[in-house]
Amino acid sequence: MKWISPGGLILKQPPDSQLDLTESCLPLDRRRYGRLVDVQRAGEGGREFQRVSDELRARIADGTYPLGTLLPSQRDLAAELDVSRDTVQKVLRELVGEGLIESRQGSGSRVVRVPVTQPSAGLHGRLRGGPTLGPLLDEAFERPQVTLDVYSLTAESLAAHLTVQAERIAGGHITPQSVVLRLILPSEDLSLPYPRAKDDPADPRLANRLRLIGARSVESMSRRFVELGEFVDTVSFEVRRAPLTPAFKLYLLNGSQALQAPYEVIERDIRLDSGEVVSALDVLGFRAAITRHVTNADPDSHDTFFVDSWQRWFDSVWNQVAVAQSK
């Protein structure tokens, strides 16, 4: 098995640091990743409850949390959704009461039913009728040879969906022979226009927070690939950094599909780890609307030209501009 570290070094076996199965790296059926892209103020408990409730329902409805799988732990959900653990507990109790999940002490919360009526499309841009990432990755991972070329701001959504695919593989539901992922992220020392505090654009805390989110995403995927090595003949994960500010996220799937989603700039409040809330300019990432293009037999068709053009763009940045991520 070939395994490539995030720095691009080919290893015969993963380093010990990648095998440290701490609480942040539970077995495949025990983890989910995701982050609500809107943060509520401390005094708005009712709105926080509704937002978390709508978000979890949307993830169950669109397959981010598939039927029969476990939700993240309460602590992880609270951290990722930027709410209190008490709010998460109240939402989970509501979902249990409606029969969407089952919760058992020490075993977590498992999805047992998908809602028939999906949440309001006004709250969830990814449910507005356009393609969503989950089903498209499901389809891509059902091929014998899986190749993913991804350009993103933090790859947080990708990390969440990769965990789902890893569980499908570990459970024997799909059996790819190889999984290869190349990921381009912004250079770590690049000054980005977002997220940025409105009152003090020079405030470094939001940039540091973004770098931490990206680092956690890469760490999560690194561990998923270590685990995938037990089930897949060939796995390869490589990260490179480019001095570019992503205005969109790009997924190139198996050389035949291009998924593109723009980062919409918004004003929102961001809660820091200290509990302080900062008014900021940020971007919608997790809920960004996706445009899909698929190659066909006509080499001159719009979709084929689109996919081929963006594949050439990715390859050019990968080979000419991006550099291996520092360890």
CSV table of N, CA and C in Angstrom, one decimal, residues 36-192:
chain,number,residue,atom,x,y,z
A,36,LEU,N,-21.5,24.4,11.3
A,36,LEU,CA,-22.5,25.4,10.9
A,36,LEU,C,-21.9,26.7,10.6
A,37,VAL,N,-22.2,27.3,9.5
A,37,VAL,CA,-21.5,28.5,9.0
A,37,VAL,C,-22.2,29.7,9.6
A,38,ASP,N,-23.1,29.6,10.5
A,38,ASP,CA,-23.7,30.8,11.1
A,38,ASP,C,-23.6,30.7,12.6
A,39,VAL,N,-23.2,31.7,13.3
A,39,VAL,CA,-23.1,31.6,14.8
A,39,VAL,C,-24.0,32.6,15.4
A,40,GLN,N,-24.7,32.2,16.5
A,40,GLN,CA,-25.7,33.1,17.1
A,40,GLN,C,-25.1,33.7,18.4
A,41,ARG,N,-25.6,34.8,18.8
A,41,ARG,CA,-25.2,35.5,20.0
A,41,ARG,C,-25.6,34.7,21.2
A,42,ALA,N,-24.9,34.9,22.3
A,42,ALA,CA,-25.1,34.1,23.5
A,42,ALA,C,-26.6,34.2,24.0
A,43,GLY,N,-27.2,35.4,23.9
A,43,GLY,CA,-28.6,35.5,24.5
A,43,GLY,C,-29.7,35.0,23.6
A,44,GLU,N,-29.4,34.4,22.5
A,44,GLU,CA,-30.4,34.0,21.6
A,44,GLU,C,-30.6,32.5,21.6
A,45,GLY,N,-30.9,31.9,22.8
A,45,GLY,CA,-31.0,30.5,22.9
A,45,GLY,C,-32.0,29.9,22.0
A,46,GLY,N,-33.2,30.5,21.9
A,46,GLY,CA,-34.2,30.0,21.0
A,46,GLY,C,-33.8,29.9,19.6
A,47,ARG,N,-33.2,30.9,19.1
A,47,ARG,CA,-32.7,30.9,17.7
A,47,ARG,C,-31.6,29.9,17.5
A,48,GLU,N,-30.7,29.8,18.5
A,48,GLU,CA,-29.6,28.8,18.4
A,48,GLU,C,-30.2,27.4,18.3
A,49,PHE,N,-31.2,27.1,19.1
A,49,PHE,CA,-31.9,25.8,19.1
A,49,PHE,C,-32.5,25.6,17.8
A,50,GLN,N,-33.2,26.5,17.2
A,50,GLN,CA,-33.8,26.3,15.9
A,50,GLN,C,-32.8,26.1,14.8
A,51,ARG,N,-31.7,26.9,14.9
A,51,ARG,CA,-30.7,26.8,13.8
A,51,ARG,C,-30.0,25.4,13.9
A,52,VAL,N,-29.7,25.0,15.0
A,52,VAL,CA,-29.1,23.6,15.2
A,52,VAL,C,-30.0,22.6,14.7
A,53,SER,N,-31.3,22.7,15.2
A,53,SER,CA,-32.3,21.7,14.8
A,53,SER,C,-32.4,21.6,13.3
A,54,ASP,N,-32.6,22.8,12.6
A,54,ASP,CA,-32.7,22.8,11.2
A,54,ASP,C,-31.5,22.2,10.5
A,55,GLU,N,-30.3,22.6,11.0
A,55,GLU,CA,-29.0,22.1,10.4
A,55,GLU,C,-28.9,20.6,10.5
A,56,LEU,N,-29.2,20.0,11.6
A,56,LEU,CA,-29.1,18.5,11.8
A,56,LEU,C,-30.1,17.8,10.9
A,57,ARG,N,-31.3,18.4,10.9
A,57,ARG,CA,-32.4,17.8,10.0
A,57,ARG,C,-31.9,17.8,8.5
A,58,ALA,N,-31.3,18.9,8.1
A,58,ALA,CA,-30.8,19.0,6.7
A,58,ALA,C,-29.8,18.0,6.4
A,59,ARG,N,-28.8,17.8,7.4
A,59,ARG,CA,-27.8,16.9,7.2
A,59,ARG,C,-28.3,15.4,7.1
A,60,ILE,N,-29.3,15.1,7.9
A,60,ILE,CA,-29.9,13.8,7.8
A,60,ILE,C,-30.7,13.7,6.5
A,61,ALA,N,-31.4,14.7,6.1
A,61,ALA,CA,-32.2,14.7,4.8
A,61,ALA,C,-31.3,14.6,3.6
A,62,ASP,N,-30.1,15.3,3.6
A,62,ASP,CA,-29.3,15.3,2.3
A,62,ASP,C,-28.3,14.2,2.3
A,63,GLY,N,-28.2,13.3,3.3
A,63,GLY,CA,-27.3,12.2,3.3
A,63,GLY,C,-26.0,12.5,3.9
A,64,THR,N,-25.7,13.7,4.5
A,64,THR,CA,-24.5,13.9,5.2
A,64,THR,C,-24.3,12.9,6.3
A,65,TYR,N,-25.4,12.7,7.1
A,65,TYR,CA,-25.5,11.7,8.1
A,65,TYR,C,-26.5,10.6,7.6
A,66,PRO,N,-26.0,9.6,6.9
A,66,PRO,CA,-26.8,8.6,6.3
A,66,PRO,C,-27.6,7.7,7.3
A,67,LEU,N,-28.6,7.1,6.8
A,67,LEU,CA,-29.4,6.2,7.7
A,67,LEU,C,-28.6,5.1,8.3
A,68,GLY,N,-28.7,4.9,9.6
A,68,GLY,CA,-28.0,3.8,10.2
A,68,GLY,C,-26.6,4.2,10.8
A,69,THR,N,-26.2,5.5,10.5
A,69,THR,CA,-24.9,5.9,11.0
A,69,THR,C,-25.0,6.8,12.3
A,70,LEU,N,-23.9,6.9,13.0
A,70,LEU,CA,-23.9,7.7,14.2
A,70,LEU,C,-23.6,9.2,13.9
A,71,LEU,N,-24.3,10.0,14.7
A,71,LEU,CA,-24.0,11.4,14.7
A,71,LEU,C,-22.7,11.7,15.4
A,72,PRO,N,-22.1,12.8,15.3
A,72,PRO,CA,-20.9,13.1,16.1
A,72,PRO,C,-21.3,13.2,17.6
A,73,SER,N,-20.3,13.2,18.5
A,73,SER,CA,-20.6,13.3,19.9
A,73,SER,C,-21.2,14.6,20.2
A,74,GLN,N,-21.9,14.7,21.3
A,74,GLN,CA,-22.5,16.0,21.7
A,74,GLN,C,-21.4,17.1,21.9
A,75,ARG,N,-20.3,16.7,22.4
A,75,ARG,CA,-19.2,17.7,22.6
A,75,ARG,C,-18.7,18.2,21.2
A,76,ASP,N,-18.6,17.3,20.2
A,76,ASP,CA,-18.1,17.7,18.9
A,76,ASP,C,-19.1,18.5,18.2
A,77,LEU,N,-20.4,18.2,18.3
A,77,LEU,CA,-21.4,19.0,17.7
A,77,LEU,C,-21.5,20.4,18.3
A,78,ALA,N,-21.3,20.5,19.6
A,78,ALA,CA,-21.4,21.8,20.3
A,78,ALA,C,-20.2,22.6,19.8
A,79,ALA,N,-19.0,22.0,19.7
A,79,ALA,CA,-17.9,22.8,19.2
A,79,ALA,C,-18.0,23.2,17.8
A,80,GLU,N,-18.5,22.3,16.9
A,80,GLU,CA,-18.5,22.5,15.5
A,80,GLU,C,-19.6,23.5,15.1
A,81,LEU,N,-20.7,23.4,15.9
A,81,LEU,CA,-21.9,24.3,15.6
A,81,LEU,C,-21.8,25.6,16.4
A,82,ASP,N,-20.8,25.7,17.2
A,82,ASP,CA,-20.6,26.9,18.0
A,82,ASP,C,-21.8,27.3,18.9
A,83,VAL,N,-22.3,26.3,19.6
A,83,VAL,CA,-23.4,26.4,20.6
A,83,VAL,C,-23.0,25.7,21.8
A,84,SER,N,-23.8,25.9,22.9
A,84,SER,CA,-23.6,25.1,24.1
A,84,SER,C,-24.0,23.7,24.0
A,85,ARG,N,-23.4,22.8,24.8
A,85,ARG,CA,-23.7,21.4,24.8
A,85,ARG,C,-25.2,21.2,25.2
A,86,ASP,N,-25.7,22.1,26.1
A,86,ASP,CA,-27.1,22.0,26.5
A,86,ASP,C,-28.0,22.2,25.3
A,87,THR,N,-27.7,23.1,24.4
A,87,THR,CA,-28.5,23.3,23.2
A,87,THR,C,-28.5,22.1,22.4
A,88,VAL,N,-27.3,21.4,22.2
A,88,VAL,CA,-27.2,20.2,21.4
A,88,VAL,C,-28.1,19.1,22.0
A,89,GLN,N,-28.0,19.0,23.4
A,89,GLN,CA,-28.8,17.9,24.0
A,89,GLN,C,-30.3,18.1,23.8
A,90,LYS,N,-30.7,19.4,23.9
A,90,LYS,CA,-32.2,19.7,23.7
A,90,LYS,C,-32.6,19.3,22.3
A,91,VAL,N,-31.8,19.6,21.3
A,91,VAL,CA,-32.1,19.3,19.9
A,91,VAL,C,-32.1,17.8,19.7
A,92,LEU,N,-31.2,17.1,20.2
A,92,LEU,CA,-31.1,15.6,20.1
A,92,LEU,C,-32.4,15.0,20.7
A,93,ARG,N,-32.8,15.5,21.9
A,93,ARG,CA,-34.0,15.0,22.5
A,93,ARG,C,-35.2,15.2,21.6
A,94,GLU,N,-35.3,16.4,20.9
A,94,GLU,CA,-36.4,16.6,20.0
A,94,GLU,C,-36.3,15.6,18.8
A,95,LEU,N,-35.2,15.4,18.3
A,95,LEU,CA,-35.0,14.4,17.2
A,95,LEU,C,-35.4,13.0,17.6
A,96,VAL,N,-35.0,12.7,18.8
A,96,VAL,CA,-35.4,11.4,19.4
A,96,VAL,C,-36.9,11.3,19.5
A,97,GLY,N,-37.6,12.3,20.0
A,97,GLY,CA,-39.0,12.3,20.1
A,97,GLY,C,-39.7,12.2,18.8
A,98,GLU,N,-39.1,12.7,17.7
A,98,GLU,CA,-39.7,12.6,16.4
A,98,GLU,C,-39.3,11.3,15.7
A,99,GLY,N,-38.5,10.5,16.3
A,99,GLY,CA,-38.2,9.2,15.7
A,99,GLY,C,-37.1,9.2,14.6
A,100,LEU,N,-36.4,10.4,14.5
A,100,LEU,CA,-35.3,10.5,13.5
A,100,LEU,C,-34.0,9.8,14.0
A,101,ILE,N,-33.8,9.8,15.3
A,101,ILE,CA,-32.6,9.2,15.8
A,101,ILE,C,-32.9,8.4,17.1
A,102,GLU,N,-32.0,7.5,17.4
A,102,GLU,CA,-32.0,6.8,18.7
A,102,GLU,C,-30.8,7.1,19.5
A,103,SER,N,-30.9,7.4,20.7
A,103,SER,CA,-29.8,7.8,21.6
A,103,SER,C,-29.7,6.8,22.7
A,104,ARG,N,-28.5,6.2,22.9
A,104,ARG,CA,-28.2,5.3,24.0
A,104,ARG,C,-27.0,5.8,24.8
A,105,GLN,N,-27.1,5.7,26.1
A,105,GLN,CA,-26.0,6.1,27.0
A,105,GLN,C,-24.7,5.3,26.6
A,106,GLY,N,-23.7,6.1,26.3
A,106,GLY,CA,-22.4,5.4,25.9
A,106,GLY,C,-22.3,5.0,24.5
A,107,SER,N,-23.4,5.0,23.7
A,107,SER,CA,-23.3,4.5,22.4
A,107,SER,C,-23.6,5.6,21.3
A,108,GLY,N,-23.9,6.8,21.7
A,108,GLY,CA,-24.2,7.9,20.8
A,108,GLY,C,-25.6,7.9,20.2
A,109,SER,N,-25.7,8.7,19.2
A,109,SER,CA,-27.1,8.9,18.6
A,109,SER,C,-27.0,8.4,17.1
A,110,ARG,N,-27.9,7.5,16.8
A,110,ARG,CA,-27.9,6.9,15.5
A,110,ARG,C,-29.1,7.3,14.7
A,111,VAL,N,-28.9,7.6,13.4
A,111,VAL,CA,-30.0,8.0,12.5
A,111,VAL,C,-30.8,6.7,12.2
A,112,VAL,N,-32.1,6.8,12.5
A,112,VAL,CA,-33.0,5.6,12.2
A,112,VAL,C,-34.1,5.9,11.2
A,113,ARG,N,-34.3,7.2,10.9
A,113,ARG,CA,-35.3,7.6,9.9
A,113,ARG,C,-34.9,8.9,9.3
A,114,VAL,N,-35.2,9.0,7.9
A,114,VAL,CA,-34.9,10.2,7.2
A,114,VAL,C,-36.2,11.0,7.1
A,115,PRO,N,-36.2,12.3,7.4
A,115,PRO,CA,-37.5,13.1,7.4
A,115,PRO,C,-38.1,13.1,6.0
A,116,VAL,N,-39.4,12.9,6.0
A,116,VAL,CA,-40.1,12.9,4.7
A,116,VAL,C,-40.2,14.3,4.1
A,117,THR,N,-40.4,15.3,5.0
A,117,THR,CA,-40.5,16.7,4.6
A,117,THR,C,-39.1,17.3,5.0
A,118,GLN,N,-38.4,17.8,4.0
A,118,GLN,CA,-37.1,18.4,4.2
A,118,GLN,C,-37.3,19.8,4.8
A,119,PRO,N,-36.2,20.3,5.5
A,119,PRO,CA,-36.3,21.6,6.1
A,119,PRO,C,-36.4,22.7,5.1
A,120,SER,N,-36.8,23.9,5.5
A,120,SER,CA,-37.0,25.0,4.6
A,120,SER,C,-35.8,25.3,3.8
A,121,ALA,N,-36.1,25.4,2.4
A,121,ALA,CA,-35.0,25.7,1.5
A,121,ALA,C,-34.4,27.1,1.8
A,122,GLY,N,-35.2,28.0,2.4
A,122,GLY,CA,-34.7,29.3,2.7
A,122,GLY,C,-33.5,29.3,3.7
A,123,LEU,N,-33.5,28.3,4.6
A,123,LEU,CA,-32.4,28.1,5.5
A,123,LEU,C,-31.3,27.3,5.0
A,124,HIS,N,-31.5,26.5,4.0
A,124,HIS,CA,-30.5,25.6,3.6
A,124,HIS,C,-30.3,25.7,2.0
A,125,GLY,N,-29.4,26.5,1.6
A,125,GLY,CA,-29.1,26.7,0.2
A,125,GLY,C,-28.8,25.4,-0.5
A,126,ARG,N,-28.3,24.4,0.2
A,126,ARG,CA,-27.9,23.2,-0.5
A,126,ARG,C,-29.1,22.3,-0.8
A,127,LEU,N,-30.3,22.7,-0.3
A,127,LEU,CA,-31.5,22.0,-0.6
A,127,LEU,C,-32.4,22.7,-1.6
A,128,ARG,N,-31.9,23.6,-2.3
A,128,ARG,CA,-32.8,24.4,-3.2
A,128,ARG,C,-33.0,23.7,-4.6
A,129,GLY,N,-32.7,22.5,-4.7
A,129,GLY,CA,-33.0,21.8,-6.0
A,129,GLY,C,-31.7,21.5,-6.8
A,130,GLY,N,-30.6,22.2,-6.5
A,130,GLY,CA,-29.4,21.9,-7.2
A,130,GLY,C,-28.7,20.7,-6.6
A,131,PRO,N,-27.6,20.3,-7.2
A,131,PRO,CA,-26.9,19.1,-6.8
A,131,PRO,C,-26.3,19.3,-5.4
A,132,THR,N,-26.2,18.2,-4.6
A,132,THR,CA,-25.5,18.3,-3.3
A,132,THR,C,-24.3,17.4,-3.3
A,133,LEU,N,-23.3,17.7,-2.5
A,133,LEU,CA,-22.1,17.0,-2.6
A,133,LEU,C,-22.2,15.5,-2.2
A,134,GLY,N,-22.9,15.2,-1.1
A,134,GLY,CA,-23.0,13.9,-0.6
A,134,GLY,C,-23.3,12.8,-1.6
A,135,PRO,N,-24.5,12.9,-2.3
A,135,PRO,CA,-24.8,11.9,-3.4
A,135,PRO,C,-23.8,11.8,-4.5
A,136,LEU,N,-23.2,12.9,-4.9
A,136,LEU,CA,-22.2,12.9,-6.0
A,136,LEU,C,-20.9,12.2,-5.5
A,137,LEU,N,-20.5,12.4,-4.3
A,137,LEU,CA,-19.4,11.6,-3.8
A,137,LEU,C,-19.7,10.2,-3.6
A,138,ASP,N,-20.9,9.9,-3.2
A,138,ASP,CA,-21.4,8.5,-3.1
A,138,ASP,C,-21.2,7.8,-4.5
A,139,GLU,N,-21.6,8.4,-5.5
A,139,GLU,CA,-21.5,7.9,-6.9
A,139,GLU,C,-20.0,7.7,-7.3
A,140,ALA,N,-19.2,8.8,-7.0
A,140,ALA,CA,-17.8,8.7,-7.4
A,140,ALA,C,-17.1,7.6,-6.7
A,141,PHE,N,-17.4,7.3,-5.4
A,141,PHE,CA,-16.7,6.3,-4.6
A,141,PHE,C,-17.2,4.9,-5.0
A,142,GLU,N,-18.2,4.8,-5.8
A,142,GLU,CA,-18.6,3.4,-6.2
A,142,GLU,C,-17.8,2.9,-7.4
A,143,ARG,N,-16.9,3.7,-7.9
A,143,ARG,CA,-16.0,3.3,-9.1
A,143,ARG,C,-14.8,2.5,-8.5
A,144,PRO,N,-14.3,1.6,-9.3
A,144,PRO,CA,-13.1,0.9,-8.8
A,144,PRO,C,-11.9,1.8,-8.5
A,145,GLN,N,-11.7,2.8,-9.4
A,145,GLN,CA,-10.6,3.7,-9.2
A,145,GLN,C,-11.2,5.1,-8.9
A,146,VAL,N,-10.9,5.6,-7.7
A,146,VAL,CA,-11.5,6.9,-7.3
A,146,VAL,C,-10.4,7.9,-7.3
A,147,THR,N,-10.6,9.0,-8.0
A,147,THR,CA,-9.6,10.1,-8.0
A,147,THR,C,-10.4,11.4,-7.7
A,148,LEU,N,-9.8,12.2,-6.7
A,148,LEU,CA,-10.4,13.4,-6.3
A,148,LEU,C,-9.4,14.5,-6.4
A,149,ASP,N,-9.6,15.6,-7.2
A,149,ASP,CA,-8.8,16.7,-7.2
A,149,ASP,C,-9.6,17.9,-6.6
A,150,VAL,N,-9.2,18.5,-5.5
A,150,VAL,CA,-10.0,19.4,-4.8
A,150,VAL,C,-9.2,20.7,-4.5
A,151,TYR,N,-9.9,21.8,-4.8
A,151,TYR,CA,-9.4,23.2,-4.4
A,151,TYR,C,-10.4,23.8,-3.5
A,152,SER,N,-9.9,24.3,-2.3
A,152,SER,CA,-10.8,24.7,-1.3
A,152,SER,C,-10.2,25.7,-0.3
A,153,LEU,N,-11.0,26.3,0.5
A,153,LEU,CA,-10.5,27.3,1.5
A,153,LEU,C,-10.0,26.5,2.7
A,154,THR,N,-10.8,25.6,3.2
A,154,THR,CA,-10.4,24.8,4.4
A,154,THR,C,-10.6,23.3,4.2
A,155,ALA,N,-11.4,22.8,3.2
A,155,ALA,CA,-11.7,21.4,3.0
A,155,ALA,C,-12.5,20.8,4.1
A,156,GLU,N,-13.2,21.7,4.9
A,156,GLU,CA,-14.0,21.2,6.0
A,156,GLU,C,-15.1,20.3,5.6
A,157,SER,N,-15.9,20.7,4.5
A,157,SER,CA,-16.9,19.9,4.0
A,157,SER,C,-16.4,18.6,3.5
A,158,LEU,N,-15.3,18.6,2.8
A,158,LEU,CA,-14.7,17.4,2.2
A,158,LEU,C,-14.4,16.4,3.3
A,159,ALA,N,-13.8,16.9,4.4
A,159,ALA,CA,-13.4,16.0,5.5
A,159,ALA,C,-14.6,15.3,6.1
A,160,ALA,N,-15.8,16.1,6.2
A,160,ALA,CA,-17.0,15.4,6.7
A,160,ALA,C,-17.5,14.3,5.8
A,161,HIS,N,-17.5,14.6,4.5
A,161,HIS,CA,-18.0,13.6,3.5
A,161,HIS,C,-17.0,12.4,3.4
A,162,LEU,N,-15.7,12.7,3.5
A,162,LEU,CA,-14.8,11.6,3.4
A,162,LEU,C,-15.0,10.6,4.5
A,163,THR,N,-15.3,11.1,5.7
A,163,THR,CA,-15.6,10.2,6.8
A,163,THR,C,-16.8,9.3,6.5
A,164,VAL,N,-17.8,9.8,5.8
A,164,VAL,CA,-19.0,9.0,5.4
A,164,VAL,C,-18.5,7.9,4.4
A,165,GLN,N,-17.7,8.3,3.4
A,165,GLN,CA,-17.3,7.3,2.4
A,165,GLN,C,-16.4,6.2,3.1
A,166,ALA,N,-15.6,6.7,4.1
A,166,ALA,CA,-14.7,5.7,4.8
A,166,ALA,C,-15.6,4.7,5.5
A,167,GLU,N,-16.7,5.1,6.1
A,167,GLU,CA,-17.6,4.2,6.8
A,167,GLU,C,-18.2,3.2,5.8
A,168,ARG,N,-18.6,3.7,4.6
A,168,ARG,CA,-19.2,2.8,3.6
A,168,ARG,C,-18.2,1.7,3.2
A,169,ILE,N,-16.9,2.1,3.0
A,169,ILE,CA,-15.9,1.2,2.6
A,169,ILE,C,-15.6,0.2,3.8
A,170,ALA,N,-15.5,0.7,5.0
A,170,ALA,CA,-15.2,-0.2,6.1
A,170,ALA,C,-16.4,-1.2,6.4
A,171,GLY,N,-17.6,-0.8,6.0
A,171,GLY,CA,-18.7,-1.6,6.2
A,171,GLY,C,-19.0,-2.6,5.0
A,172,GLY,N,-18.1,-2.5,4.0
A,172,GLY,CA,-18.2,-3.4,2.9
A,172,GLY,C,-19.3,-3.0,1.9
A,173,HIS,N,-19.9,-1.8,2.0
A,173,HIS,CA,-20.9,-1.4,1.1
A,173,HIS,C,-20.4,-1.0,-0.3
A,174,ILE,N,-19.1,-0.6,-0.3
A,174,ILE,CA,-18.5,-0.3,-1.6
A,174,ILE,C,-17.0,-0.8,-1.5
A,175,THR,N,-16.4,-1.1,-2.6
A,175,THR,CA,-15.1,-1.8,-2.6
A,175,THR,C,-14.2,-1.2,-3.6
A,176,PRO,N,-13.8,0.1,-3.6
A,176,PRO,CA,-12.9,0.6,-4.5
A,176,PRO,C,-11.5,0.0,-4.4
A,177,GLN,N,-10.8,-0.1,-5.5
A,177,GLN,CA,-9.5,-0.7,-5.5
A,177,GLN,C,-8.4,0.4,-5.1
A,178,SER,N,-8.7,1.6,-5.5
A,178,SER,CA,-7.7,2.7,-5.1
A,178,SER,C,-8.5,4.0,-4.9
A,179,VAL,N,-8.0,4.8,-4.0
A,179,VAL,CA,-8.6,6.1,-3.7
A,179,VAL,C,-7.4,7.1,-3.6
A,180,VAL,N,-7.4,8.1,-4.5
A,180,VAL,CA,-6.4,9.1,-4.6
A,180,VAL,C,-7.0,10.5,-4.5
A,181,LEU,N,-6.5,11.2,-3.5
A,181,LEU,CA,-6.9,12.6,-3.3
A,181,LEU,C,-5.8,13.6,-3.4
A,182,ARG,N,-5.9,14.6,-4.2
A,182,ARG,CA,-5.0,15.7,-4.2
A,182,ARG,C,-5.8,17.0,-3.8
A,183,LEU,N,-5.2,17.7,-2.9
A,183,LEU,CA,-5.9,18.8,-2.3
A,183,LEU,C,-5.0,20.1,-2.3
A,184,ILE,N,-5.6,21.2,-2.9
A,184,ILE,CA,-4.9,22.4,-2.9
A,184,ILE,C,-5.6,23.4,-1.9
A,185,LEU,N,-4.9,23.9,-0.9
A,185,LEU,CA,-5.4,24.9,0.0
A,185,LEU,C,-4.5,26.2,-0.1
A,186,PRO,N,-5.0,27.3,0.5
A,186,PRO,CA,-4.2,28.5,0.4
A,186,PRO,C,-2.9,28.4,1.2
A,187,SER,N,-1.9,29.1,0.8
A,187,SER,CA,-0.7,29.1,1.6
A,187,SER,C,-0.9,29.6,3.0
A,188,GLU,N,-0.3,29.0,3.9
A,188,GLU,CA,-0.5,29.2,5.3
A,188,GLU,C,-0.1,30.6,5.7
A,189,ASP,N,0.8,31.3,5.0
A,189,ASP,CA,1.2,32.6,5.4
A,189,ASP,C,0.5,33.7,4.5
A,190,LEU,N,-0.5,33.3,3.7
A,190,LEU,CA,-1.2,34.2,2.8
A,190,LEU,C,-2.2,35.0,3.6
A,191,SER,N,-2.2,36.3,3.4
A,191,SER,CA,-3.2,37.2,4.0
A,191,SER,C,-4.5,37.2,3.2
A,192,LEU,N,-5.5,36.6,3.7
A,192,LEU,CA,-6.8,36.4,3.0
A,192,LEU,C,-7.7,37.6,3.3
